XYZ file of C-alpha atoms in Angstrom:
775
model
C -3.206 214.591 97.344
C -6.539 212.739 96.171
C -6.486 208.893 96.896
C -5.633 205.870 94.644
C -7.727 204.960 91.889
C -5.764 201.085 92.638
C -8.159 198.745 93.679
C -7.814 196.423 96.433
C -7.229 193.386 94.335
C -4.818 196.005 92.247
C -2.261 196.435 95.425
C -2.271 193.667 97.187
C -0.845 192.535 93.571
C 1.611 195.674 93.525
C 2.579 194.562 97.248
C 3.016 190.595 96.955
C 5.289 191.689 93.806
C 7.891 192.721 95.955
C 8.909 189.724 97.117
C 9.903 186.553 95.401
C 8.034 184.247 97.935
C 4.549 184.198 98.368
C 4.383 185.764 101.528
C 0.584 185.709 101.436
C -1.051 182.492 103.347
C -4.764 183.644 102.572
C -6.836 185.908 101.008
C -10.585 186.473 102.769
C -13.000 188.428 99.906
C -15.728 189.735 102.465
C -18.305 190.465 99.786
C -20.378 194.480 99.720
C -23.758 194.490 101.102
C -26.538 196.265 100.337
C -27.514 198.590 103.201
C -31.667 198.624 104.473
C -33.121 201.625 105.073
C -36.394 202.469 108.053
C -38.600 205.092 108.148
C -37.760 208.163 110.364
C -39.586 206.852 113.957
C -42.672 209.007 114.707
C -41.404 210.055 118.007
C -38.416 211.843 116.888
C -38.109 215.288 116.925
C -38.363 217.226 113.901
C -36.176 219.563 113.854
C -33.479 216.639 114.410
C -34.770 214.647 112.127
C -33.662 217.757 109.453
C -30.514 218.384 111.001
C -29.845 214.765 110.279
C -31.149 215.137 107.170
C -28.845 218.285 106.216
C -25.689 216.036 107.265
C -26.899 213.833 104.130
C -28.979 211.019 106.341
C -32.371 210.452 104.331
C -33.098 207.354 106.184
C -32.063 205.346 109.204
C -30.619 201.945 108.791
C -32.929 199.369 110.146
C -30.350 198.631 113.420
C -30.422 202.474 114.149
C -33.547 202.786 113.985
C -34.928 199.365 116.099
C -32.185 200.499 118.855
C -33.201 204.313 118.886
C -37.098 203.291 119.158
C -35.859 200.918 121.894
C -34.044 203.481 123.905
C -36.585 206.108 123.335
C -39.222 203.308 124.806
C -37.048 203.780 128.312
C -35.567 200.292 127.442
C -31.477 200.054 128.118
C -30.223 199.048 124.537
C -26.839 197.744 123.569
C -26.259 198.092 119.519
C -23.405 195.767 118.456
C -22.532 195.815 114.992
C -19.597 196.153 112.999
C -17.281 199.114 112.315
C -18.822 202.456 110.656
C -22.011 200.952 110.850
C -23.686 204.265 112.149
C -23.901 203.276 115.629
C -23.834 206.852 116.915
C -26.849 207.737 115.155
C -28.623 205.134 117.667
C -27.928 207.179 120.142
C -27.501 210.477 118.717
C -31.422 210.602 117.688
C -32.981 209.422 120.860
C -30.467 211.552 123.051
C -31.166 214.653 121.353
C -34.902 214.442 120.537
C -35.345 214.254 124.106
C -33.256 217.371 124.944
C -34.505 219.289 122.027
C -38.044 218.155 123.193
C -37.455 218.403 127.508
C -35.428 221.796 127.737
C -34.868 220.160 131.213
C -33.057 217.259 130.110
C -29.496 216.526 130.559
C -27.626 213.376 129.109
C -24.100 212.251 129.582
C -21.868 210.404 126.895
C -18.689 208.305 127.798
C -16.239 206.737 125.469
C -12.667 204.994 126.538
C -10.298 208.116 125.040
C -10.533 211.903 124.640
C -9.854 211.475 120.953
C -13.436 210.158 120.528
C -15.683 212.510 122.420
C -13.696 215.430 120.965
C -14.933 213.307 117.458
C -18.561 213.134 119.095
C -17.901 216.802 120.193
C -17.650 217.894 116.239
C -20.327 215.749 115.034
C -23.179 217.019 117.418
C -22.074 220.714 116.989
C -22.406 220.250 112.905
C -26.087 219.655 113.628
C -26.746 223.425 115.117
C -29.630 222.455 117.709
C -30.329 225.461 119.897
C -30.342 224.936 123.894
C -27.719 221.860 123.930
C -24.656 223.260 124.248
C -22.754 220.199 124.673
C -19.307 220.219 125.602
C -16.724 217.743 126.281
C -15.644 217.666 130.074
C -12.381 216.285 130.865
C -8.742 216.645 132.186
C -7.785 218.894 129.391
C -10.896 221.204 130.360
C -9.551 224.576 132.550
C -10.803 225.182 135.548
C -12.942 228.371 133.933
C -14.752 225.839 130.920
C -15.412 223.337 133.939
C -18.222 225.856 136.466
C -19.639 226.830 132.604
C -20.397 223.178 131.929
C -21.530 222.389 135.144
C -24.328 225.503 135.131
C -24.834 225.309 131.610
C -24.162 222.175 129.277
C -26.719 219.733 128.659
C -25.006 217.339 126.824
C -21.873 216.219 128.454
C -18.888 214.164 126.894
C -16.806 212.870 129.167
C -14.963 209.396 130.380
C -14.921 207.006 133.033
C -11.724 208.381 134.508
C -13.004 211.875 134.244
C -16.377 210.997 136.128
C -14.680 208.423 138.681
C -12.156 211.491 139.982
C -14.343 214.578 138.940
C -17.807 214.435 138.224
C -19.018 212.106 141.118
C -17.074 212.707 144.015
C -18.340 216.341 143.783
C -22.048 215.040 142.697
C -23.194 218.047 144.955
C -22.524 220.302 142.631
C -24.008 218.026 139.662
C -27.328 218.020 141.417
C -29.070 219.643 138.792
C -27.496 217.459 136.063
C -28.130 214.228 137.551
C -31.850 215.072 139.009
C -32.785 215.606 135.097
C -30.391 212.689 133.527
C -32.572 210.979 131.172
C -29.543 208.918 129.100
C -25.794 208.040 129.519
C -24.239 206.711 126.799
C -21.624 204.327 127.319
C -19.977 204.675 123.655
C -17.172 201.706 122.503
C -18.337 199.512 125.688
C -16.563 196.288 124.848
C -13.354 198.281 125.454
C -14.031 197.765 128.894
C -12.639 194.172 129.472
C -10.415 192.951 132.193
C -9.512 194.975 135.704
C -10.348 198.219 133.708
C -13.868 196.941 132.522
C -14.881 195.876 136.226
C -13.478 199.558 137.719
C -15.929 200.895 135.190
C -18.708 198.693 136.139
C -18.782 199.894 139.801
C -18.399 203.461 138.516
C -21.372 203.218 136.359
C -23.286 201.693 139.612
C -21.860 204.487 141.770
C -23.369 207.343 139.119
C -26.912 205.244 139.006
C -26.553 204.972 143.093
C -26.394 209.215 142.502
C -28.581 209.779 139.916
C -31.292 207.883 141.918
C -30.621 209.933 145.222
C -31.303 213.178 143.665
C -34.700 211.663 141.696
C -33.179 210.988 138.213
C -33.342 207.573 136.489
C -31.269 207.364 132.984
C -31.563 204.881 130.376
C -28.080 203.722 129.261
C -27.593 203.028 125.353
C -24.135 201.362 124.726
C -22.485 201.120 121.220
C -20.384 197.490 120.960
C -18.253 196.484 118.075
C -19.663 192.882 117.313
C -19.064 190.519 120.763
C -20.245 186.513 121.139
C -22.922 188.115 124.059
C -23.001 191.727 123.854
C -26.187 191.614 126.164
C -25.021 190.147 129.093
C -21.586 192.156 128.715
C -23.716 194.919 128.703
C -25.590 194.024 131.594
C -22.694 193.104 133.499
C -21.432 196.393 133.279
C -24.117 198.239 133.704
C -26.201 195.996 136.598
C -28.953 196.398 134.552
C -31.190 194.086 131.974
C -30.142 195.015 128.609
C -31.416 194.134 125.116
C -29.414 193.679 122.339
C -29.402 194.792 118.387
C -26.841 192.831 116.510
C -28.209 192.841 112.824
C -26.015 195.258 110.946
C -28.553 196.457 108.154
C -26.008 199.145 107.015
C -23.935 198.883 103.701
C -20.495 198.105 103.157
C -17.870 197.752 100.122
C -15.965 194.714 99.286
C -13.199 193.844 101.281
C -10.047 192.176 100.754
C -8.652 190.536 103.812
C -4.852 188.909 103.027
C -3.056 187.238 105.878
C 0.752 187.844 105.343
C 3.267 185.751 106.655
C 6.722 187.085 106.513
C 9.537 185.596 104.678
C 12.570 183.330 106.204
C 15.985 184.802 106.358
C 18.893 183.117 104.845
C 20.848 181.471 107.762
C 24.223 183.783 108.728
C 26.290 180.715 108.583
C 24.996 177.797 106.186
C 27.078 175.620 108.200
C 25.663 176.111 111.341
C 22.264 174.144 112.429
C 20.516 177.845 114.075
C 16.900 177.542 113.931
C 15.324 179.434 110.805
C 14.163 183.174 111.855
C 11.809 185.079 109.689
C 11.902 188.748 108.945
C 10.460 190.673 111.728
C 6.602 191.985 111.268
C 7.786 195.624 111.929
C 10.230 195.774 109.054
C 7.477 193.926 106.365
C 4.669 196.136 107.684
C 7.062 199.378 107.216
C 7.989 198.591 103.600
C 4.663 197.930 103.512
C 3.561 200.758 104.094
C 6.348 202.740 102.095
C 4.947 200.720 99.216
C 1.270 201.843 99.748
C 1.896 205.744 100.327
C 4.494 205.887 97.264
C 1.175 204.140 95.444
C -1.093 207.059 96.709
C -2.723 204.898 98.514
C -4.306 206.701 102.212
C -3.290 203.910 104.638
C -2.965 203.044 108.204
C -0.350 200.742 110.064
C -1.643 199.126 113.733
C 1.283 198.507 115.075
C 1.149 196.358 118.994
C 3.722 198.484 121.177
C 4.542 202.048 121.618
C 7.873 201.688 120.395
C 6.957 199.617 117.168
C 4.497 202.092 116.121
C 7.832 204.639 116.175
C 10.063 202.217 114.806
C 7.554 201.422 111.685
C 7.109 205.194 110.954
C 10.964 206.157 110.987
C 11.522 203.189 109.315
C 8.789 204.013 106.490
C 10.082 207.789 106.268
C 13.452 206.630 105.627
C 12.610 204.327 102.500
C 10.058 206.755 101.363
C 13.006 209.675 101.082
C 15.323 207.616 99.457
C 12.993 207.441 96.867
C 11.283 210.685 96.448
C 13.192 213.215 98.905
C 9.946 214.876 101.468
C 7.697 212.118 101.028
C 8.665 210.684 104.014
C 6.888 213.504 105.678
C 3.423 212.009 105.083
C 3.854 209.618 107.402
C 3.894 209.532 111.104
C 3.794 207.957 114.392
C 0.587 208.133 117.008
C 0.380 206.488 120.112
C 0.021 207.409 123.650
C 1.763 208.671 126.359
C 1.919 212.229 123.152
C 1.107 215.376 124.552
C -2.560 216.217 123.247
C -0.994 219.062 121.340
C 0.817 216.603 119.858
C -2.026 213.987 119.418
C -4.103 217.012 117.423
C -1.755 218.161 115.398
C -1.174 214.677 113.810
C -5.144 213.536 113.996
C -5.634 216.965 111.830
C -3.088 216.571 109.520
C -4.203 212.580 108.828
C -7.489 214.293 108.400
C -6.335 217.170 105.952
C -4.901 214.987 103.632
C -1.178 216.267 105.145
C -0.594 213.222 106.235
C -1.109 209.827 103.934
C 0.258 207.445 106.110
C 0.115 206.732 110.016
C 1.679 204.020 112.105
C -0.842 203.979 115.426
C -1.212 202.045 118.361
C -4.840 200.540 118.942
C -4.828 204.592 119.962
C -6.865 205.181 116.740
C -8.526 201.519 116.771
C -12.218 203.004 117.850
C -14.678 205.031 116.484
C -12.806 208.328 115.731
C -14.293 209.280 112.087
C -10.718 208.689 109.979
C -12.700 209.533 106.356
C -10.932 208.346 103.067
C -8.903 205.686 104.303
C -8.025 203.187 101.594
C -5.929 200.437 103.168
C -5.163 198.959 107.015
C -2.048 197.012 107.693
C -2.149 195.226 110.711
C 1.364 194.261 112.797
C 0.737 191.396 114.515
C -2.732 189.986 115.580
C -4.164 192.489 118.031
C -5.074 189.926 120.161
C -8.795 189.666 120.023
C -11.240 189.016 116.615
C -12.881 192.011 118.054
C -9.953 194.523 117.311
C -8.783 192.790 114.328
C -12.438 193.447 112.833
C -12.349 197.259 114.350
C -9.062 197.760 112.985
C -9.387 196.251 109.515
C -12.760 198.207 109.652
C -10.865 201.594 109.216
C -10.522 201.395 105.826
C -13.634 201.827 103.722
C -15.127 203.695 105.842
C -16.752 205.508 103.167
C -18.287 202.522 101.401
C -15.918 201.831 99.106
C -13.667 198.835 98.473
C -11.040 198.139 100.996
C -7.351 196.586 101.771
C -6.765 194.731 105.273
C -3.334 192.834 105.743
C -2.786 190.887 108.700
C 0.984 190.843 108.803
C 2.407 187.650 111.227
C 5.058 188.316 113.809
C 6.820 185.480 114.328
C 4.826 183.769 117.153
C 2.860 181.248 118.466
C -0.634 182.891 118.080
C 0.177 184.897 114.799
C 1.770 181.390 113.122
C -1.217 179.275 113.944
C -3.645 181.991 112.828
C -2.347 182.439 109.262
C -2.116 178.799 108.462
C -5.362 178.006 110.397
C -7.501 181.010 108.591
C -10.827 179.330 109.757
C -9.835 180.488 113.140
C -10.494 183.878 111.965
C -12.684 184.268 109.597
C -16.841 182.595 110.166
C -16.330 182.606 113.464
C -17.720 184.940 115.996
C -16.293 187.529 117.927
C -14.925 186.777 121.861
C -17.104 187.781 124.910
C -16.105 190.513 127.000
C -14.678 189.635 129.931
C -14.768 191.573 133.182
C -15.392 190.545 136.928
C -17.060 193.251 139.416
C -16.916 190.830 142.077
C -13.166 190.932 141.988
C -12.546 192.004 145.250
C -9.227 194.327 144.132
C -12.015 196.266 142.205
C -14.898 195.571 144.703
C -13.395 197.372 147.692
C -11.539 199.690 146.602
C -14.799 201.235 144.429
C -16.957 200.379 148.034
C -14.628 203.080 149.520
C -15.420 205.439 146.676
C -19.267 204.858 147.233
C -19.090 205.703 150.734
C -17.036 208.232 150.493
C -19.577 209.619 148.187
C -22.902 208.850 149.761
C -23.255 206.393 152.854
C -23.793 203.183 151.644
C -26.783 201.593 152.573
C -28.208 197.584 153.229
C -30.359 198.664 149.801
C -27.191 199.788 148.029
C -25.421 196.222 148.604
C -27.723 194.657 145.756
C -26.673 197.087 143.354
C -23.230 196.340 144.244
C -22.963 193.118 144.207
C -24.947 191.176 147.239
C -23.548 188.770 148.757
C -20.102 190.000 147.381
C -20.578 193.265 148.450
C -21.658 192.336 152.027
C -18.432 190.702 152.402
C -16.657 193.234 150.903
C -17.880 195.942 153.050
C -17.463 193.882 156.485
C -13.812 193.339 155.319
C -13.341 197.265 155.069
C -15.313 197.544 158.219
C -12.923 195.320 159.932
C -9.602 197.247 158.683
C -11.201 200.489 159.785
C -11.540 201.763 156.106
C -15.347 202.126 156.810
C -17.413 202.649 159.978
C -21.116 201.490 160.417
C -23.952 203.723 161.716
C -27.709 202.925 162.260
C -28.056 205.115 158.686
C -25.356 203.067 156.677
C -21.245 202.342 156.382
C -19.323 205.894 156.306
C -15.656 206.504 154.978
C -13.262 207.050 157.830
C -10.209 209.242 155.798
C -10.719 212.669 155.118
C -9.669 212.505 151.638
C -10.874 210.932 148.750
C -9.718 206.946 147.512
C -6.818 206.961 145.757
C -8.493 204.020 143.091
C -6.742 204.019 139.626
C -9.390 202.841 136.922
C -6.982 201.111 134.361
C -4.911 199.188 137.458
C -1.516 200.918 136.409
C -0.353 200.662 139.906
C 0.494 204.061 140.352
C 0.920 207.677 139.154
C 2.454 207.589 135.099
C 5.956 207.638 134.827
C 7.208 211.055 133.040
C 10.327 210.751 130.782
C 12.046 214.151 130.562
C 14.940 214.820 128.686
C 17.655 216.001 130.725
C 19.499 218.427 129.158
C 16.237 220.703 128.306
C 14.317 219.911 131.018
C 11.465 218.284 127.941
C 8.839 216.068 128.779
C 8.400 213.764 125.972
C 5.606 211.912 127.125
C 4.745 209.389 130.043
C 4.988 205.773 130.764
C 2.354 203.447 132.996
C 4.301 202.557 136.512
C 3.883 198.840 135.658
C 5.783 198.985 132.201
C 8.274 201.231 133.504
C 10.749 198.799 135.273
C 11.250 197.456 131.730
C 11.089 200.338 129.132
C 12.554 202.815 131.287
C 15.576 200.762 133.633
C 18.663 202.467 133.471
C 20.167 201.991 130.394
C 17.350 201.191 128.365
C 16.744 202.322 125.241
C 12.931 204.153 124.292
C 11.668 205.424 121.312
C 9.971 208.742 121.087
C 9.027 209.947 117.890
C 11.499 208.503 116.001
C 14.466 209.721 118.417
C 16.148 207.512 120.230
C 17.497 208.200 123.619
C 19.105 206.362 126.799
C 17.748 206.409 130.180
C 20.018 207.777 132.131
C 17.839 207.098 135.329
C 14.634 206.091 136.479
C 13.540 207.450 139.832
C 10.780 205.468 141.203
C 9.843 207.477 143.932
C 8.972 210.727 142.051
C 7.868 208.743 139.136
C 10.879 210.574 136.479
C 12.806 208.915 134.121
C 15.774 211.178 132.460
C 16.662 210.513 129.104
C 19.145 212.021 126.372
C 19.194 211.689 122.711
C 21.749 208.722 121.174
C 21.585 206.603 118.455
C 23.228 203.005 119.621
C 23.733 200.075 117.292
C 21.881 197.840 119.995
C 18.670 197.257 121.479
C 17.701 196.272 125.219
C 15.845 193.865 126.802
C 14.957 193.384 130.328
C 15.060 189.839 132.556
C 12.827 189.280 135.517
C 12.914 186.274 138.074
C 9.347 185.426 139.094
C 7.706 183.025 141.755
C 4.676 181.497 142.171
C 2.914 180.243 145.906
C -0.308 178.756 145.746
C -2.340 180.368 147.586
C -5.906 178.237 147.072
C -7.717 176.412 144.920
C -10.921 177.120 143.198
C -11.826 174.572 141.238
C -9.750 171.357 140.101
C -10.282 168.089 137.511
C -8.792 165.088 138.780
C -7.316 163.305 135.615
C -5.140 160.999 136.992
C -1.702 161.374 136.216
C -2.852 165.322 135.722
C -4.433 167.657 137.568
C -6.069 171.037 136.003
C -6.814 173.888 138.555
C -8.321 176.723 138.898
C -6.900 179.306 142.250
C -5.404 181.921 143.701
C -1.894 182.614 143.309
C 1.017 185.287 144.741
C 3.751 185.906 142.008
C 6.854 188.183 143.069
C 8.999 189.214 140.480
C 11.639 191.328 139.756
C 13.286 192.972 136.893
C 17.021 192.053 137.181
C 18.885 192.937 134.626
C 19.231 193.363 131.153
C 20.628 192.497 127.764
C 22.560 194.196 125.096
C 21.860 192.453 121.778
C 23.222 194.241 118.611
C 20.412 195.624 116.057
C 19.750 193.316 112.722
C 21.865 189.864 114.253
C 20.523 190.030 118.073
C 23.570 189.075 119.181
C 24.105 189.678 123.423
C 26.750 192.025 123.713
C 26.704 191.979 126.970
C 24.286 191.514 130.818
C 24.076 194.331 133.396
C 22.356 194.338 136.335
C 19.818 196.094 137.779
C 18.434 196.307 141.315
C 15.323 197.256 141.400
C 12.338 196.156 143.896
C 10.200 193.281 143.991
C 6.716 193.196 142.744
C 3.757 191.528 144.285
C 1.162 190.560 142.986
C -2.107 188.331 144.096
C -4.114 187.280 141.219
C -5.974 184.048 139.719
C -3.979 181.535 138.058
C -4.701 178.310 136.047
C -2.220 175.545 136.174
C -1.748 172.199 135.459
C 0.593 169.229 137.271
C 1.821 166.136 135.182
C 3.329 163.478 138.010
C 7.360 162.429 136.735
C 5.737 158.692 135.560
C 3.343 160.214 133.125
C 6.209 161.780 131.686
C 8.435 159.291 131.763
C 5.771 157.308 130.104
C 5.798 160.006 127.497
C 8.844 159.898 126.618
C 10.167 163.047 128.004
C 13.411 162.491 129.759
C 14.075 163.683 133.252
C 16.864 165.883 132.031
C 14.248 167.448 129.146
C 11.412 167.957 131.597
C 12.369 171.433 132.682
C 13.031 172.900 129.456
C 9.823 170.814 127.958
C 7.549 172.212 130.624
C 8.935 175.640 129.736
C 8.055 175.364 126.131
C 4.868 174.344 127.312
C 4.142 177.034 129.110
C 5.621 179.729 126.332
C 3.250 178.634 123.878
C 0.089 178.297 126.068
C 0.665 182.136 126.893
C 0.793 182.957 123.316
C -2.318 180.934 122.395
C -4.835 181.707 125.287
C -5.785 185.275 123.274
C -7.608 182.829 120.495
C -9.764 182.030 123.310
C -10.260 184.819 125.712
C -10.226 188.793 125.369
C -6.594 189.367 126.347
C -3.333 190.439 125.213
C -0.327 188.185 125.703
C 1.132 190.684 127.634
C -2.128 190.976 129.819
C -0.827 187.335 131.673
C 2.054 185.649 132.712
C 3.210 182.359 133.281
C 5.963 179.919 135.308
C 6.898 176.645 135.009
C 8.884 174.050 137.187
C 9.973 170.620 137.354
C 8.788 170.090 140.895
C 6.906 172.968 142.282
C 7.236 173.888 146.276
C 3.338 173.806 146.345
C 1.987 171.081 144.180
C 4.786 168.736 144.374
C 5.161 167.732 141.028
C 5.881 169.314 137.581
C 3.935 172.374 137.021
C 3.074 175.057 134.376
C 1.252 178.080 135.927
C -0.769 180.670 133.706
C -1.856 183.673 135.537
C -4.099 187.100 135.022
C -1.385 189.949 135.204
C -3.721 191.887 136.916
C -4.557 192.279 141.241
C -7.180 190.025 141.479
C -7.489 188.586 138.191
C -9.258 189.849 135.030
C -10.992 186.555 133.820
C -9.064 185.332 131.806
C -7.912 182.264 133.840
C -11.455 181.224 134.260
C -11.911 181.359 130.586
C -8.782 179.850 129.851
C -10.017 177.112 132.576
C -13.114 176.494 131.349
C -12.018 176.200 127.801
C -8.699 174.015 128.685
C -9.062 171.192 126.126
C -9.334 173.954 123.033
C -6.537 176.022 124.306
C -4.161 173.303 124.686
C -5.263 171.700 121.850
C -4.339 174.553 119.479
C -1.005 175.191 121.558
C -0.387 171.558 120.595
C -0.934 171.878 117.104
C 0.770 175.304 116.583
C 3.673 173.422 118.587
C 3.692 170.130 116.318
C 2.890 172.181 113.053
C 6.228 174.225 113.369
C 8.736 173.691 110.811
C 11.250 174.274 113.346
C 13.395 171.456 114.567
C 14.686 172.951 118.276
C 11.968 175.582 118.928
C 11.613 179.650 117.316
C 9.211 182.180 118.114
C 6.712 180.768 115.682
C 6.153 178.268 118.752
C 7.946 178.248 121.558
C 10.467 180.981 122.126
C 8.972 183.938 123.609
C 9.632 188.166 123.656
C 8.705 188.228 127.105
C 10.387 185.430 128.805
C 12.665 187.097 132.053
C 15.242 183.883 131.494
C 16.361 184.184 127.885
C 14.165 181.210 126.330
C 15.992 178.781 127.910
C 16.008 176.102 128.529
C 13.536 174.723 125.861
C 12.466 171.359 124.417
C 10.221 171.438 121.411
C 9.685 167.878 121.023
C 9.223 167.436 125.016
C 6.669 169.971 124.996
C 4.336 168.020 122.296
C 4.686 164.831 124.552
C 3.558 167.006 127.490
C 0.693 168.322 126.261
C -0.131 165.424 124.497
C -0.160 163.601 127.958
C -2.497 166.580 129.876
C -5.387 166.058 126.814
C -5.078 162.534 126.866
C -5.727 162.687 130.500
C -8.644 165.442 130.180
C -10.494 163.594 127.506
C -10.538 160.355 129.750
C -11.726 162.212 132.816
C -14.381 163.071 130.687
C -12.899 166.849 130.396
C -14.104 168.390 127.211
C -13.876 172.192 127.942
C -14.275 174.094 124.381
C -13.917 177.270 123.058
């Protein structure tokens, strides 16, 4: 089926016509841009240029030529330009020219996902260059293929996980490859943030150390989405000085970008005083996706969660089949956790045109080449402006006009953004946050390094200087390392068990009990919430109920069923202050950054009626307590100041709780985090602070940099939070302002007016104290 002839404006008009109320709060017209080319560099291989020309590339864009020449001269470089700006050519040109001209040279390509590496392999293979022998080396590669790749491939495409688990521990077998390593390409490097990014930073340092051990000194070429400070982020990631190329010279088709707020639903009982609720973003996205498919528009819908992607795909298929039987077969879901065979089949069907639309998680956000898409629907703000523009850029990749629509969820951040378009458009994207000095990352990574080769005193500078010295001393005292004159040695027979993605153990396998069929996997951290006994679990549009969660064997047994209810886990949380790193004394208000210990336990779950959300019952669970040492930002307010602000003592718990929820919801506005990366706690009298307190903490061991960012920009963060609550039209609080979808207490108690008064008091005190932290 060919793509639609509808222009973005026509398609948007068609979508708007489906409702009498106007759901569009803002339309941003992003004009087309002419491209600027440059001559082929004189150093580039003639055969490589011929291969690129044969692919229809007459001349490189200016940013491609600039970045490629910097890399060819031996400078470490990051090219940070928009989606579909041709970043691949910026590293392909120097890498392939070097491999062509020097038959002994090798190169390593790293990407965050297997799909992106496979996409790059297809691109390089199309060039038909003799002697390069590109190959993917990942968890799907057979043992026989791995041996051939080690001995023959000169361009190995892999991911940080495989580099960490496979290549570096077996470095002696890769000695020739490492000695001849000329380039390391780090694609989509903005994806390496938080704890994952901090781990990857040390994996790259371990790679540099082992390459130097064999005589190699590679040049790093990084590709990134636009970010706040790409040179600094790339330097922290690699530990090297990096030059940035940020001026995008590629052509771009015009984009129509609409902000869409689902309409308010009529009250179920007009005589009851209940808070207004909006139609769910999932339902709205499904309807828009169905309308787009019916119009013949090739569309990709990004949905925040795996479950959400399944729901949108199922609802869209159902709606289409009611109009044209069989049309629903042109729509599918795509997410992590699918088996490799399923993912590849879906990718092929989309590229061939067999599928007209996908509902996907951010698994398709990165640079896999999806040609011919006309529109992108973004169901809920993806957490950062960088991700928003990556997702929006998936439409119009062939240079034609495109439509992007952000459909707001009923939560504080989404509501704020659709009514404050200036927070999205015309603003730089966020700085990538990662912290290689995090002791919960640094210690395990030093153990990995020592297991590969003894750590010398010279190596400590590579891994962070004073922080590495302190970590090595602690590891030596605990017996993990042993010091000898030649360095620090790993003391155990096996390799350290270190998970780069901070998932907290092996993923939990979801198995159909009656057949033994493996449906997919869920990370350990999410398993207590998603796979507890009695939970509703969705997979490829089919609903299952969890019969049993066995954490020891990491398996959840499920059976297929279609209940008329959903499930929501409830937990209890406590926070203990371990130490204060920094604080602002603002009289009746204190603002703190420090180390905390969080204990949490999922204790029950609610069954809620589909549609109405009515609570059917609450059922107890017996799951283990989880402990987390991390970093938090918190503020205290004296009871006298709360009283002066008009917050009555009985309303204090609800006021603080509402302020906590909204603050968590708005933090992604100023930090590269997701709402689910952070947690919070509020209390009218905390045992450690001896005052009314609101905590917001990183949901990763040792912290991920988000709390530090919140502390540094507290005024901007809390001002946006207060404004979002005050501007909401509801009376008592709703999901668009102070209710949270992840609240373990069922959003009780909440006091919306009190939250505005609390935040106003905090902001006034911080201003008086001269603390003007801004984004």
